[in-house]
Tab-separated table of N, CA and C in Angstrom:
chain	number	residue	atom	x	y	z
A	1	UNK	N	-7.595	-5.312	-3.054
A	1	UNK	CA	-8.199	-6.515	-3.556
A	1	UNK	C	-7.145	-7.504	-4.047
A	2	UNK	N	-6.314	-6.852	-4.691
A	2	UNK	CA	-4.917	-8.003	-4.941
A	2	UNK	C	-4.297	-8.770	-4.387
A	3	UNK	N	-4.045	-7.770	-2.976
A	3	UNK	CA	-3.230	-8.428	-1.737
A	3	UNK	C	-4.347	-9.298	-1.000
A	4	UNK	N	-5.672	-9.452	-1.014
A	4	UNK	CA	-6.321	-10.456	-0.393
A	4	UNK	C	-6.288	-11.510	-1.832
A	5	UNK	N	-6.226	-10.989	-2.743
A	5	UNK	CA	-6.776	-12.836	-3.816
A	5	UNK	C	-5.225	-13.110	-3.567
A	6	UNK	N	-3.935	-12.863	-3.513
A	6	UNK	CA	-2.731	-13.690	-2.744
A	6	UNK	C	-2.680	-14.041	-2.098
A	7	UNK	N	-2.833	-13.210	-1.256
A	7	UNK	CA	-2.674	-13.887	0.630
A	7	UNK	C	-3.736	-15.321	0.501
A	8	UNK	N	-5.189	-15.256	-0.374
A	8	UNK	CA	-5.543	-16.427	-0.473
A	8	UNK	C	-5.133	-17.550	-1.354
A	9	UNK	N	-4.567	-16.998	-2.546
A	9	UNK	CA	-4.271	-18.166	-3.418
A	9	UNK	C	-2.935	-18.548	-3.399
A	10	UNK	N	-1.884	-17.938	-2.724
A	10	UNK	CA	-0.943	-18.452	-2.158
A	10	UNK	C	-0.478	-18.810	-0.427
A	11	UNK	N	-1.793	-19.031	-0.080
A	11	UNK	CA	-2.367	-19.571	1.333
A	11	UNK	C	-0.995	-19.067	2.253
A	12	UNK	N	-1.004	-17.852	2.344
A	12	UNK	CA	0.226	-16.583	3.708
A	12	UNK	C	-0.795	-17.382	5.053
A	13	UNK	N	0.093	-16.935	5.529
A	13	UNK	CA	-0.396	-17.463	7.310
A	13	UNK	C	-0.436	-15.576	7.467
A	14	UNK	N	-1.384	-14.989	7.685
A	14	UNK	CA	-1.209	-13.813	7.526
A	14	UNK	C	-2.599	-13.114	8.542
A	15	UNK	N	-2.473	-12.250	9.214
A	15	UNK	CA	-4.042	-11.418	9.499
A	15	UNK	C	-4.787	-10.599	8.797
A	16	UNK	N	-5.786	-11.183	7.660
A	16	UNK	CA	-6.599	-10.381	6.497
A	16	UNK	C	-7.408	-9.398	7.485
A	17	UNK	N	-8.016	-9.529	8.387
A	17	UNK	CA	-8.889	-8.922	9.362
A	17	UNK	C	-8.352	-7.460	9.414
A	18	UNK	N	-6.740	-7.198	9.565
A	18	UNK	CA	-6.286	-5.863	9.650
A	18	UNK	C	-6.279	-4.976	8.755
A	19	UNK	N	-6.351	-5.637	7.577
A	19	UNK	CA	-6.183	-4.798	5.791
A	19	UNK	C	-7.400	-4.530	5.662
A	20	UNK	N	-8.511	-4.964	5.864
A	20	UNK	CA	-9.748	-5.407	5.846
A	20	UNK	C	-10.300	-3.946	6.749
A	21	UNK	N	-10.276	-3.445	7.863
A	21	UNK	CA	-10.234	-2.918	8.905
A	21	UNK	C	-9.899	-1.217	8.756
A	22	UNK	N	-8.514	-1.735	7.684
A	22	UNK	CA	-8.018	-1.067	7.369
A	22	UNK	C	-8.603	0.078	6.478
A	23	UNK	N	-8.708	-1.033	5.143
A	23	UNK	CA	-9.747	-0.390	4.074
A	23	UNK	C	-10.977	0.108	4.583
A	24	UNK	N	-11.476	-0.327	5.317
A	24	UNK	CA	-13.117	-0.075	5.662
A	24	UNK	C	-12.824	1.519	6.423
A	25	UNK	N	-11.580	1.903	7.548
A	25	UNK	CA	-11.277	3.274	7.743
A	25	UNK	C	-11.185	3.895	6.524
A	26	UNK	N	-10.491	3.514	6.382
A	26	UNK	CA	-9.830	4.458	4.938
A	26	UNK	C	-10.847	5.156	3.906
A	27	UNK	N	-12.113	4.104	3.518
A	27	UNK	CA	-13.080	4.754	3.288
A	27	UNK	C	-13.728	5.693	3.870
A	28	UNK	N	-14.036	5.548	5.096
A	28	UNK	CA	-14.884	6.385	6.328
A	28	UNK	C	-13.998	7.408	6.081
A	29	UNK	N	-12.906	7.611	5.964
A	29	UNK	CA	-12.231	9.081	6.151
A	29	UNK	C	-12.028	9.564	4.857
A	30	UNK	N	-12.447	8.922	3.214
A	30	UNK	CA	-12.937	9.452	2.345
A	30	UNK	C	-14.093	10.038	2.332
A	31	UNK	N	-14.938	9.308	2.878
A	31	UNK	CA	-16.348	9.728	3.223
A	31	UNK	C	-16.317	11.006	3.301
A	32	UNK	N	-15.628	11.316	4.635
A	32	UNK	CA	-15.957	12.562	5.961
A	32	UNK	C	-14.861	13.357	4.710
A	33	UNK	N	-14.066	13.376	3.854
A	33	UNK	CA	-13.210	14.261	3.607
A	33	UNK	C	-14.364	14.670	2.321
A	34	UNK	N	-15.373	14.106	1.389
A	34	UNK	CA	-15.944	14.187	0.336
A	34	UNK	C	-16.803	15.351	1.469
A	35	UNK	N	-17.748	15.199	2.381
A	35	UNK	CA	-18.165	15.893	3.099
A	35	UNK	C	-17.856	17.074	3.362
A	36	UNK	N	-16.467	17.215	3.500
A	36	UNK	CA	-16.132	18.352	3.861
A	36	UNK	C	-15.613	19.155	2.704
A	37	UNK	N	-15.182	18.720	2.283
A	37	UNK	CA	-14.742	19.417	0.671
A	37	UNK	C	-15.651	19.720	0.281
A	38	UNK	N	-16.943	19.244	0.532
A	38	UNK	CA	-18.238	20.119	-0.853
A	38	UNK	C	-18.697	21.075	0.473
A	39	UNK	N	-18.338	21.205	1.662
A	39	UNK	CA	-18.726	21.752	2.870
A	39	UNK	C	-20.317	21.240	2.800
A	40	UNK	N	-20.544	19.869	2.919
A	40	UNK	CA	-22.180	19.897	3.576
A	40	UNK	C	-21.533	19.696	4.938
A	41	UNK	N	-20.704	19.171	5.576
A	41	UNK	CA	-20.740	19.183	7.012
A	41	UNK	C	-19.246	19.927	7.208
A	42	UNK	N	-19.295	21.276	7.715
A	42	UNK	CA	-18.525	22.154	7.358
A	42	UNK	C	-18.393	22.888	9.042
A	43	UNK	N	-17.405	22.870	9.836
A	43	UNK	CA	-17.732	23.480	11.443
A	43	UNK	C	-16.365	24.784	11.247
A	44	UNK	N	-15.981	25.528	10.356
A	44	UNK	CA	-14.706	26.097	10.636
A	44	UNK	C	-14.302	26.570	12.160
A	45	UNK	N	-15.113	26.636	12.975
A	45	UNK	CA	-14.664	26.737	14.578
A	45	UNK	C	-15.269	25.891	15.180
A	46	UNK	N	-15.181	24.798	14.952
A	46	UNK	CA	-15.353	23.208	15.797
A	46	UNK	C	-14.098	23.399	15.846
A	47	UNK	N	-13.325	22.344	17.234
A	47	UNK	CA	-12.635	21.620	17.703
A	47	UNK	C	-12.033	20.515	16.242
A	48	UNK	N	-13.057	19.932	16.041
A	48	UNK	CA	-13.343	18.281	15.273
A	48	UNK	C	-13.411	18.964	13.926
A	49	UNK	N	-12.536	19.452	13.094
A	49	UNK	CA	-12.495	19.039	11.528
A	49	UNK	C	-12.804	18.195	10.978
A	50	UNK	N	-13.231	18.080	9.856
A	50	UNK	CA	-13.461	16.976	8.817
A	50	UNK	C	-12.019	16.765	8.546
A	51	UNK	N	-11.137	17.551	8.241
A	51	UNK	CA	-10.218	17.040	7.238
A	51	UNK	C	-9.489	16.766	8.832
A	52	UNK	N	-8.578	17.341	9.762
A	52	UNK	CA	-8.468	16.684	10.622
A	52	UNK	C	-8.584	15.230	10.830
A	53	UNK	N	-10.256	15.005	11.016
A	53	UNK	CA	-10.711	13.689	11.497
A	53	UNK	C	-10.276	12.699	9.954
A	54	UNK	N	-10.043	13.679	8.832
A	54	UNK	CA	-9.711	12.392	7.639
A	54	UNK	C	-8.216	12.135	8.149
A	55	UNK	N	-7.312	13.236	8.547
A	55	UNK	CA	-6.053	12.761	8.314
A	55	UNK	C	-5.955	11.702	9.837
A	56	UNK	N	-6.838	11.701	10.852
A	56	UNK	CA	-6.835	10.859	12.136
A	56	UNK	C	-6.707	9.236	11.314
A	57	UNK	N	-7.827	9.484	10.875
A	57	UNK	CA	-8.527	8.324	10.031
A	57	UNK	C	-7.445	7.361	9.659
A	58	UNK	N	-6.910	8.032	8.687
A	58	UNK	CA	-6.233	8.061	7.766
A	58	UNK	C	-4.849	7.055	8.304
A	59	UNK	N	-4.759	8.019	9.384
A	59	UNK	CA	-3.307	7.688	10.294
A	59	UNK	C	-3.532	5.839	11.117
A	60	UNK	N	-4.475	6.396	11.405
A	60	UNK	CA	-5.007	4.802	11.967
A	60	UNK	C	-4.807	3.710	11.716
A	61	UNK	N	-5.372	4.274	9.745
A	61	UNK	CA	-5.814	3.183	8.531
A	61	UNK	C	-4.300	2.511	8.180
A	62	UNK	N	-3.084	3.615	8.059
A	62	UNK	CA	-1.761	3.188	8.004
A	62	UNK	C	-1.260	2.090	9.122
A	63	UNK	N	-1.728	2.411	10.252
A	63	UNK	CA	-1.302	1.276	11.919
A	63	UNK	C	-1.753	-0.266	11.500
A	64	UNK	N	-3.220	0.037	11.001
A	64	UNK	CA	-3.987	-1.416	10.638
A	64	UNK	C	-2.853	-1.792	9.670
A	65	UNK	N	-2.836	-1.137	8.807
A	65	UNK	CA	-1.477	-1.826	7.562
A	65	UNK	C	-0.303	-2.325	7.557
A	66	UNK	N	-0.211	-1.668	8.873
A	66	UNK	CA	1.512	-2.044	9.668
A	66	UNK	C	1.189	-3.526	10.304
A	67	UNK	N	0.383	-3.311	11.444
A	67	UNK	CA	-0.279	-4.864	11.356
A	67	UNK	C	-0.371	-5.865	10.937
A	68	UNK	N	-1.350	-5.574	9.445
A	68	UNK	CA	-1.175	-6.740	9.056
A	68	UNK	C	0.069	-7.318	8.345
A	69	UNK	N	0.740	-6.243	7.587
A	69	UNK	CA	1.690	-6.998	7.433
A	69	UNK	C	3.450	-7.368	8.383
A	70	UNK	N	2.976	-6.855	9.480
A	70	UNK	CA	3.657	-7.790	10.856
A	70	UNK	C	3.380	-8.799	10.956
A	71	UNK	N	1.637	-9.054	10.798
A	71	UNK	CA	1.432	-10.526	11.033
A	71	UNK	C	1.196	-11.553	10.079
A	72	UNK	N	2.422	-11.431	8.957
A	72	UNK	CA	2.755	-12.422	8.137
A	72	UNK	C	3.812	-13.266	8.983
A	73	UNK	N	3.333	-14.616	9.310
A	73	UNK	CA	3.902	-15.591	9.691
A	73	UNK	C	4.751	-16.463	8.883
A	74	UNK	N	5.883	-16.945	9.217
A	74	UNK	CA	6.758	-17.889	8.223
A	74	UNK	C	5.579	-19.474	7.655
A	75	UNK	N	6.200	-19.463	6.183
A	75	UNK	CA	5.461	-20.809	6.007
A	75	UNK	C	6.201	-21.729	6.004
């Protein structure tokens, strides 16, 4: 929330869309990890882990972050 009230009140030429994107994974793979930790959705011989799919998530959520702040443009 910090880094968007800057990026707006010191008007960055910047891509909010990726942090944004970002956060919104990042939750989803809190989600699925709260899930799996109390085991309501629990597969120990699935393929597809919960915690797995959090650390996928997770990994993703870091790329979006790299992103956006690549796409800080000079002012």
């Amino acid at each position: 929330g910090m880094e968007l009230h800057t990026v707006q009140r010191q008007q960055l030429r910047i891509q909010t869309r990726y942090i944004k994107q970002g956060l919104l994974l990042l939750a989803l793979a809190f989600g699925i990890w709260l899930l799996d930790l109390s085991k309501t959705v629990c597969a120990a011989t699935s393929l597809l882990q919960g915690h797995a799919l959090w650390h996928l998530l997770g990994a993703i959520a870091a790329l979006y972050l790299y992103r956006y702040y690549r796409s800080e443009q000079p002012g």
